[in-house]
Coordinates of C-alpha atoms in Angstrom, one line a residue:
M11 CA -67.5 -42.7 69.8
S12 CA -66.1 -40.3 72.6
D13 CA -68.0 -37.2 73.3
L14 CA -64.8 -35.0 73.6
P15 CA -63.8 -32.6 70.8
P16 CA -61.0 -34.1 68.8
S17 CA -57.5 -33.6 70.1
G18 CA -55.8 -30.1 68.7
S19 CA -58.8 -28.2 68.0
T20 CA -60.1 -25.0 69.4
E21 CA -63.4 -24.0 70.4
P22 CA -65.5 -21.3 69.7
A23 CA -65.7 -18.5 72.1
A24 CA -68.5 -17.9 74.6
S25 CA -69.7 -14.8 75.7
G26 CA -71.1 -13.9 79.0
P27 CA -69.9 -15.3 82.4
P28 CA -68.3 -18.7 82.3
A29 CA -70.7 -21.5 82.4
D30 CA -71.5 -23.8 85.6
P31 CA -69.6 -27.0 85.1
T32 CA -72.7 -28.8 87.0
A33 CA -75.2 -27.4 85.0
P34 CA -77.0 -29.6 82.0
P35 CA -75.6 -28.4 78.6
P36 CA -78.5 -26.6 76.9
P37 CA -80.6 -28.4 74.5
A38 CA -79.7 -28.7 71.0
A39 CA -81.3 -27.1 68.3
G40 CA -82.6 -29.8 66.2
P41 CA -79.9 -32.1 66.2
A42 CA -79.5 -34.7 63.7
P43 CA -79.9 -38.0 64.5
A44 CA -77.1 -40.3 64.8
P45 CA -76.4 -43.0 62.1
S46 CA -76.9 -46.7 62.8
G47 CA -74.1 -48.6 64.2
T48 CA -73.1 -45.6 66.4
T49 CA -72.8 -45.6 70.2
G50 CA -73.7 -42.1 71.7
G51 CA -72.6 -38.7 70.7
V52 CA -73.5 -36.5 67.8
T53 CA -71.4 -35.2 64.8
P54 CA -71.7 -31.3 63.8
A55 CA -74.4 -30.3 61.6
S56 CA -73.6 -30.1 58.0
G57 CA -76.1 -27.1 57.5
A58 CA -75.8 -23.3 57.2
S59 CA -72.4 -21.8 58.2
G60 CA -74.2 -20.3 61.5
A61 CA -75.0 -23.9 63.4
D62 CA -72.9 -24.6 66.4
P63 CA -70.5 -27.2 65.8
W64 CA -70.4 -28.2 69.5
A65 CA -74.5 -28.5 69.7
G66 CA -73.9 -31.8 71.0
H67 CA -71.0 -31.4 73.5
T68 CA -71.5 -32.3 77.5
G69 CA -68.5 -31.3 79.0
P70 CA -67.0 -28.1 80.0
V71 CA -65.9 -25.4 77.0
P72 CA -63.0 -23.8 77.1
I73 CA -63.2 -20.2 77.3
V74 CA -60.9 -18.0 74.7
P75 CA -60.7 -13.7 75.6
E76 CA -61.7 -11.8 73.0
Y77 CA -59.5 -9.6 71.3
D78 CA -61.1 -6.5 69.8
N79 CA -59.1 -3.5 68.7
P80 CA -55.7 -3.6 69.9
Q81 CA -53.4 -1.1 70.6
P82 CA -50.4 -0.8 68.1
G83 CA -47.3 -2.7 69.1
A84 CA -49.7 -4.7 71.6
P85 CA -49.0 -8.2 71.7
N86 CA -52.0 -10.5 70.7
P87 CA -52.3 -13.1 73.5
A88 CA -54.2 -15.4 70.8
T89 CA -51.3 -15.7 68.6
P90 CA -48.2 -17.5 70.0
P91 CA -44.9 -15.5 70.2
G92 CA -42.7 -15.5 67.4
W93 CA -45.5 -17.3 64.9
T94 CA -45.8 -15.9 61.4
A95 CA -49.2 -16.5 59.1
P96 CA -48.1 -18.1 55.9
G97 CA -47.2 -16.0 53.2
D98 CA -45.7 -13.4 55.9
A99 CA -42.4 -12.2 55.8
P100 CA -40.6 -13.3 59.2
P101 CA -40.2 -10.7 61.7
G102 CA -36.6 -8.9 62.5
P103 CA -34.1 -7.1 60.8
T104 CA -33.8 -9.4 57.9
S105 CA -37.3 -9.0 56.9
Q106 CA -36.4 -6.4 54.2
S107 CA -34.3 -8.7 52.1
W108 CA -36.2 -12.2 52.8
N109 CA -37.8 -13.7 50.0
A110 CA -40.6 -16.2 49.8
P111 CA -39.8 -19.7 48.9
G112 CA -39.3 -20.5 45.4
T113 CA -38.5 -16.8 44.8
P114 CA -34.6 -16.1 43.5
P115 CA -32.6 -13.7 45.7
Q116 CA -32.3 -10.2 44.9
G117 CA -29.9 -9.7 42.1
W118 CA -29.9 -13.0 40.6
N119 CA -30.2 -13.6 37.0
A120 CA -31.4 -17.0 35.6
P121 CA -28.8 -19.1 33.8
G122 CA -28.2 -17.8 30.4
T123 CA -29.3 -14.3 31.3
P124 CA -26.5 -11.5 30.9
P125 CA -25.9 -9.6 33.8
Q126 CA -27.2 -5.9 34.1
G127 CA -25.4 -3.5 31.8
W128 CA -23.4 -6.0 29.5
N129 CA -23.6 -5.7 26.1
A130 CA -23.4 -8.5 23.8
P131 CA -20.6 -9.0 21.2
G132 CA -20.9 -6.6 18.4
T133 CA -23.4 -4.5 20.1
P134 CA -22.5 -0.6 20.5
P135 CA -22.5 0.4 23.9
Q136 CA -25.6 2.7 25.3
G137 CA -25.4 6.1 24.0
W138 CA -23.0 5.2 21.1
G139 CA -24.3 6.9 18.0
G140 CA -28.0 7.2 19.0
P141 CA -30.2 9.9 20.9
A142 CA -27.9 9.9 23.6
Y143 CA -29.8 12.6 25.5
P144 CA -33.3 13.5 25.1
G145 CA -34.1 16.3 22.8
H146 CA -31.2 15.4 20.3
P147 CA -32.3 12.7 18.1
M148 CA -30.1 11.3 15.4
P149 CA -32.6 9.6 13.2
G150 CA -31.8 7.2 10.6
A151 CA -28.1 6.4 11.2
A152 CA -25.9 5.2 13.8
Y153 CA -23.3 7.7 13.1
P154 CA -23.3 11.4 12.3
T155 CA -22.3 12.3 8.4
P156 CA -18.7 13.4 8.3
G157 CA -18.9 17.1 8.8
A158 CA -22.0 17.3 10.9
A159 CA -22.1 19.1 14.4
Y160 CA -22.2 17.0 17.1
P161 CA -25.9 16.7 18.3
V162 CA -25.5 16.5 22.1
P163 CA -23.8 18.5 24.7
A164 CA -21.4 17.6 27.7
G165 CA -22.3 14.7 29.6
P166 CA -21.6 13.4 33.1
G167 CA -18.0 12.4 32.9
A168 CA -17.1 13.6 29.3
Y169 CA -15.7 16.3 27.6
A170 CA -17.7 19.1 26.1
G171 CA -19.5 17.7 23.3
W172 CA -17.9 14.2 23.5
F173 CA -20.3 11.7 22.6
P174 CA -20.8 8.9 24.9
G175 CA -18.9 6.0 23.9
I176 CA -15.7 7.2 22.1
D177 CA -13.1 5.3 23.4
P178 CA -10.2 7.6 24.9
Q179 CA -8.1 4.9 24.6
D180 CA -8.5 4.0 20.8
P181 CA -5.2 3.7 19.2
L182 CA -5.8 6.2 15.9
V183 CA -8.6 8.5 17.0
N184 CA -7.3 11.4 19.2
P185 CA -10.7 12.5 21.9
P186 CA -11.9 15.9 21.7
H187 CA -10.2 18.4 24.0
A188 CA -7.6 15.6 24.7
G189 CA -4.9 17.8 23.5
I190 CA -1.4 17.9 21.6
G191 CA 0.3 15.3 24.0
P192 CA -2.4 12.5 23.2
W193 CA -2.1 13.5 19.5
F194 CA 1.9 13.2 19.4
A195 CA 1.6 10.1 21.2
R196 CA -0.4 8.2 18.8
C197 CA 1.6 9.2 15.7
T198 CA 4.5 7.7 17.5
A199 CA 2.7 4.9 18.2
A200 CA 1.7 4.2 14.6
L201 CA 5.2 4.8 13.2
R202 CA 6.3 2.1 15.7
R203 CA 3.3 0.1 14.6
G204 CA 3.8 0.2 11.1
W205 CA 7.5 1.4 9.9
R206 CA 8.4 -2.4 8.7
Q207 CA 5.6 -1.7 6.1
L208 CA 5.6 2.2 5.5
L209 CA 9.4 2.6 5.3
P210 CA 9.3 0.2 2.0
I211 CA 6.3 2.1 0.7
V212 CA 8.2 5.7 1.2
L213 CA 11.1 4.3 0.0
L214 CA 9.9 3.0 -3.4
T215 CA 7.2 5.8 -3.8
Q216 CA 8.5 8.9 -2.4
V217 CA 12.4 8.7 -2.0
V218 CA 12.9 6.9 -5.6
P219 CA 11.2 10.1 -7.2
G220 CA 12.9 12.4 -5.5
V221 CA 16.5 10.8 -6.1
V222 CA 15.1 10.6 -10.3
I223 CA 14.6 14.1 -9.9
G224 CA 17.4 15.2 -8.7
V225 CA 19.5 13.4 -10.9
L226 CA 17.6 15.0 -13.9
T227 CA 18.1 18.2 -12.2
L228 CA 21.8 17.7 -12.6
V229 CA 21.7 16.7 -15.9
F230 CA 19.4 19.3 -17.7
S231 CA 20.3 22.1 -15.3
P232 CA 21.7 25.2 -17.6
E233 CA 25.1 25.2 -18.5
G234 CA 27.3 28.3 -18.5
E235 CA 27.7 31.5 -16.6
L236 CA 26.4 35.0 -16.4
A237 CA 28.5 37.2 -18.2
T238 CA 29.1 41.1 -17.7
A239 CA 28.8 43.7 -20.8
P240 CA 31.0 46.7 -21.0
D241 CA 28.0 48.8 -19.9
G242 CA 27.6 46.5 -17.0
A243 CA 24.6 44.7 -18.3
P244 CA 24.5 40.8 -17.7
V245 CA 25.1 39.0 -20.5
L246 CA 23.0 35.3 -20.7
P247 CA 25.1 32.6 -22.0
D248 CA 24.6 31.3 -25.6
G249 CA 21.3 28.8 -25.8
F250 CA 20.4 29.9 -22.3
W251 CA 16.5 30.4 -22.6
G252 CA 16.3 26.9 -24.8
Q253 CA 18.0 25.1 -21.8
M254 CA 15.9 26.8 -19.3
F255 CA 12.6 25.4 -21.0
A256 CA 14.3 21.9 -21.6
F257 CA 15.0 21.9 -18.0
Y258 CA 11.9 22.8 -16.5
G259 CA 10.1 20.9 -19.1
V260 CA 11.8 17.7 -18.2
L261 CA 11.0 18.7 -14.3
L262 CA 7.4 19.1 -15.2
S263 CA 6.9 15.9 -17.1
A264 CA 8.8 13.7 -14.2
G265 CA 6.7 15.5 -11.3
L266 CA 3.4 14.5 -13.3
I267 CA 4.6 10.7 -13.9
F268 CA 6.0 10.4 -10.4
G269 CA 3.0 12.2 -8.8
L270 CA 1.0 9.1 -9.8
L271 CA 3.7 6.8 -8.1
Q272 CA 3.6 9.2 -5.1
A273 CA -0.4 9.1 -4.9
V274 CA -0.1 5.4 -4.5
G275 CA 2.1 5.5 -1.6
W276 CA 0.1 8.1 0.2
A277 CA -2.9 5.7 -0.4
A278 CA -1.0 2.7 0.6
G279 CA 0.6 4.2 3.6
T280 CA -3.0 5.6 4.7
W281 CA -4.0 2.0 4.2
V282 CA -1.3 0.2 6.6
V283 CA -1.8 3.1 9.5
T284 CA -5.4 2.7 9.6
R285 CA -5.9 -0.8 9.8
Q286 CA -3.1 -1.6 11.9
A287 CA -5.1 0.9 14.3
A288 CA -8.1 -1.0 13.9
G289 CA -6.4 -4.4 14.5
E290 CA -6.8 -6.0 11.3
P291 CA -3.9 -7.4 9.0
T292 CA -1.8 -5.8 6.7
G293 CA 0.7 -6.5 3.9
L294 CA 2.9 -4.8 1.4
G295 CA 0.9 -6.4 -1.8
A296 CA -2.5 -5.3 0.0
A297 CA -1.3 -2.2 0.4
F298 CA -0.2 -1.2 -3.0
R299 CA -3.2 -3.0 -4.6
Y300 CA -5.3 -0.5 -2.4
G301 CA -2.9 2.3 -3.4
L302 CA -3.5 1.3 -7.1
R303 CA -7.3 1.7 -7.0
R304 CA -7.3 5.1 -5.3
A305 CA -4.3 6.8 -7.1
L306 CA -5.8 8.2 -10.1
G307 CA -8.4 9.9 -8.1
L308 CA -5.9 11.1 -5.2
W309 CA -3.4 12.2 -8.0
G310 CA -5.9 14.4 -9.6
W311 CA -7.0 16.2 -6.4
T312 CA -3.3 16.6 -6.0
L313 CA -2.8 18.7 -9.1
L314 CA -5.7 20.9 -8.5
V315 CA -4.3 21.5 -5.0
S316 CA -0.8 22.0 -6.1
L317 CA -2.3 24.4 -8.7
L318 CA -4.0 26.6 -6.1
V319 CA -1.2 26.7 -3.7
T320 CA 1.1 27.8 -6.7
L321 CA -1.1 30.4 -8.0
G322 CA -1.5 31.8 -4.2
A323 CA 2.4 31.7 -4.1
C324 CA 2.5 33.9 -7.6
F325 CA 0.4 36.8 -5.6
C326 CA 2.6 36.5 -2.6
L327 CA 4.4 33.8 -0.8
L328 CA 1.8 34.3 2.4
P329 CA -1.5 33.3 0.4
G330 CA 0.5 30.3 -1.2
L331 CA 1.5 29.1 2.4
Y332 CA -2.2 29.6 3.7
A333 CA -3.6 27.8 0.8
A334 CA -1.3 24.8 1.7
F335 CA -2.3 24.7 5.5
A336 CA -5.8 25.1 4.3
L337 CA -6.1 22.3 2.1
A338 CA -3.5 19.8 3.8
L339 CA -6.4 17.3 4.6
F340 CA -7.5 16.8 1.5
G341 CA -5.7 13.5 0.9
P342 CA -7.2 12.0 4.0
V343 CA -10.6 13.3 3.0
Y344 CA -10.8 12.0 0.0
L345 CA -9.6 8.6 0.9
F346 CA -11.9 8.3 3.7
E347 CA -15.2 10.4 2.6
R348 CA -14.5 10.5 -1.2
R349 CA -16.3 13.5 -1.7
E350 CA -15.5 17.5 -2.3
P351 CA -11.9 17.0 -0.8
V352 CA -11.0 20.6 -1.2
G353 CA -14.2 21.9 0.1
R354 CA -14.4 19.7 2.9
A355 CA -10.4 20.0 4.1
W356 CA -11.1 23.9 3.8
R357 CA -14.1 24.0 5.9
M358 CA -12.2 21.3 8.4
F359 CA -9.6 24.0 8.7
H360 CA -11.7 27.1 9.5
S361 CA -13.9 25.3 11.7
R362 CA -11.0 24.5 14.2
F363 CA -8.6 26.5 13.3
G364 CA -6.3 26.9 15.8
M365 CA -6.4 23.0 16.6
V366 CA -5.8 22.1 12.8
L367 CA -3.2 24.8 12.0
G368 CA -1.1 23.5 15.3
R369 CA -1.3 19.9 14.0
V370 CA -0.3 20.8 10.3
A371 CA 2.5 23.1 11.4
L372 CA 4.1 20.3 13.7
V373 CA 4.0 18.2 10.1
M374 CA 5.4 21.1 7.8
A375 CA 8.0 21.8 10.3
V376 CA 9.3 18.6 9.6
L377 CA 9.2 18.6 6.0
F378 CA 10.8 22.3 6.3
A379 CA 13.7 20.6 8.3
A380 CA 13.9 17.9 5.5
T381 CA 14.4 20.4 2.8
V382 CA 16.6 22.7 4.4
L383 CA 18.8 19.3 5.0
D384 CA 18.5 18.7 0.8
A385 CA 19.8 22.2 0.4
V386 CA 22.5 21.9 2.3
V387 CA 23.4 18.7 0.9
G388 CA 23.2 20.1 -2.3
G389 CA 25.6 23.0 -1.7
I390 CA 27.9 20.9 -0.5
S391 CA 27.9 18.8 -3.6
G392 CA 28.1 21.8 -5.7
A393 CA 31.0 23.0 -3.7
V394 CA 32.8 19.6 -4.0
F395 CA 32.0 18.7 -7.9
G396 CA 31.4 22.1 -9.4
V397 CA 28.2 23.6 -10.8
E398 CA 28.8 21.3 -14.2
P399 CA 29.6 17.8 -12.4
M400 CA 28.3 15.9 -15.5
K401 CA 31.1 16.6 -17.6
A402 CA 33.2 14.2 -15.9
V403 CA 32.6 10.7 -14.8
G404 CA 34.2 10.9 -11.4
T405 CA 32.3 14.2 -10.7
A406 CA 29.1 12.7 -12.0
I407 CA 29.2 9.8 -10.1
G408 CA 29.9 12.0 -6.7
A409 CA 27.0 14.3 -7.5
V410 CA 24.6 11.5 -8.0
A411 CA 25.7 9.9 -4.8
F412 CA 24.9 13.4 -2.9
A413 CA 21.6 13.2 -4.5
V414 CA 20.8 9.8 -3.6
F415 CA 21.8 11.0 0.2
G416 CA 19.7 13.9 0.2
A417 CA 16.7 12.2 -0.7
L418 CA 17.2 9.7 1.8
L419 CA 17.5 12.0 4.2
A420 CA 13.8 13.2 3.3
A421 CA 12.5 9.9 4.0
P422 CA 11.6 10.5 7.9
A423 CA 9.7 13.4 6.9
Y424 CA 7.9 11.8 4.5
L425 CA 7.0 9.2 7.5
A426 CA 6.0 11.9 9.5
Q427 CA 3.7 13.5 6.9
Q428 CA 1.8 10.4 6.3
V429 CA 1.2 9.8 9.9
G430 CA 0.5 12.9 11.0
L431 CA -1.8 14.0 8.5
V432 CA -3.7 10.6 9.0
V433 CA -4.1 11.0 13.1
T434 CA -5.1 14.9 12.2
Y435 CA -7.6 14.0 10.2
A436 CA -8.8 11.4 12.6
E437 CA -9.0 13.6 15.5
Q438 CA -11.1 16.2 13.5
R439 CA -13.6 13.5 12.7
A440 CA -13.8 13.0 16.4
Q441 CA -14.8 16.9 17.2
E442 CA -18.1 15.8 14.6
G443 CA -19.2 12.6 16.0
P444 CA -18.2 9.2 17.7
V445 CA -15.6 7.6 15.2
N446 CA -12.9 4.8 15.9
A447 CA -10.5 3.2 13.9
A448 CA -12.5 0.2 13.1
R449 CA -14.9 2.7 11.5
L450 CA -12.5 4.5 9.6
A451 CA -10.6 1.3 8.3
A452 CA -14.1 0.2 7.0
E453 CA -14.7 3.6 5.1
L454 CA -11.5 3.3 3.6
G455 CA -12.8 0.5 1.6

């Protein structure tokens, strides 16, 4: 075996002056005997870690200069340029983004892992309904109770008091503080979506009762004209009071009976408007079935509100008008929440007085215009066919035709009332907490 060290190895550094190449090597300290069968040379002892592995070397020993306490940034002569120890990041400007072998690059997601910020289908976005900001918890419910106040302040990029998660493009719910323009746009969009279902509902449940009541008015209106006594006092025609009581009794009975049918129409129309905004299927049969389920309760609350408005009008016209505005949302409140519709509508009106007053005033303006048109048509009918048109067949047919025409003119006003009140109610719910068309459709039941 050769006495030279193995190829590629590095000998330990020597301290002191360089050794004389002609001098004999120093004696080894306790060398181990060579095994039998070998020729010359020794192998390093396998003893303590301090043993000299080159104890039996007979040739020159290479010298590696010491490199103690190097200056910062100074090259290390013992380290080849560009060499990197295993596990260290390579030098250069790309060392910040270097990844060790087997480590995925920054921002990489394993297969099957959703990207950051992604929500699974059916999962509400971050901040929807939960404690959106510290210090404003909403325990026990994903949504606040209808009528409760907003529990969070304005956030970055949101309106004041607007929950994160409200969709400003919701087809039914006008976001808080969005203004009258988006409210009107949602009303017209609801009419465009649902006029094919809403028009038959309005014709059957609102126009037909109007035609019947108009014909009953022509038939049972008191006959005769007022006369004047010699002393100038008015003289009533014979049987005037009996005819008057019969007239109002028939109209009151018809109003009570047809009021139940009208309640079916209001409930069915609300169901159509809300479900279409939520993207759910609608049909006339299903709409009328829903209307029949809710008609009795809605009819009862309608009678109570009508009585309150009538009592207010008896004291003065202004209190009755005020009651009509303040209680205008009782129908949607009953259909969506089914609890204290009168008190809830009253509080909703007064908590955001200007906003609700403005929306309801627009709806009432359309109804007032329809009432004026009906009165004009009635005046023309009276002028053409007389005050007693039912005594002759020709005049009776003409008067009935005018009554039908006047009721049909009111159909657009009924459509505007139906859609306007539902959109107004949805907007007020958005002022109280996060809500959308899908949730409102689910609340209808």
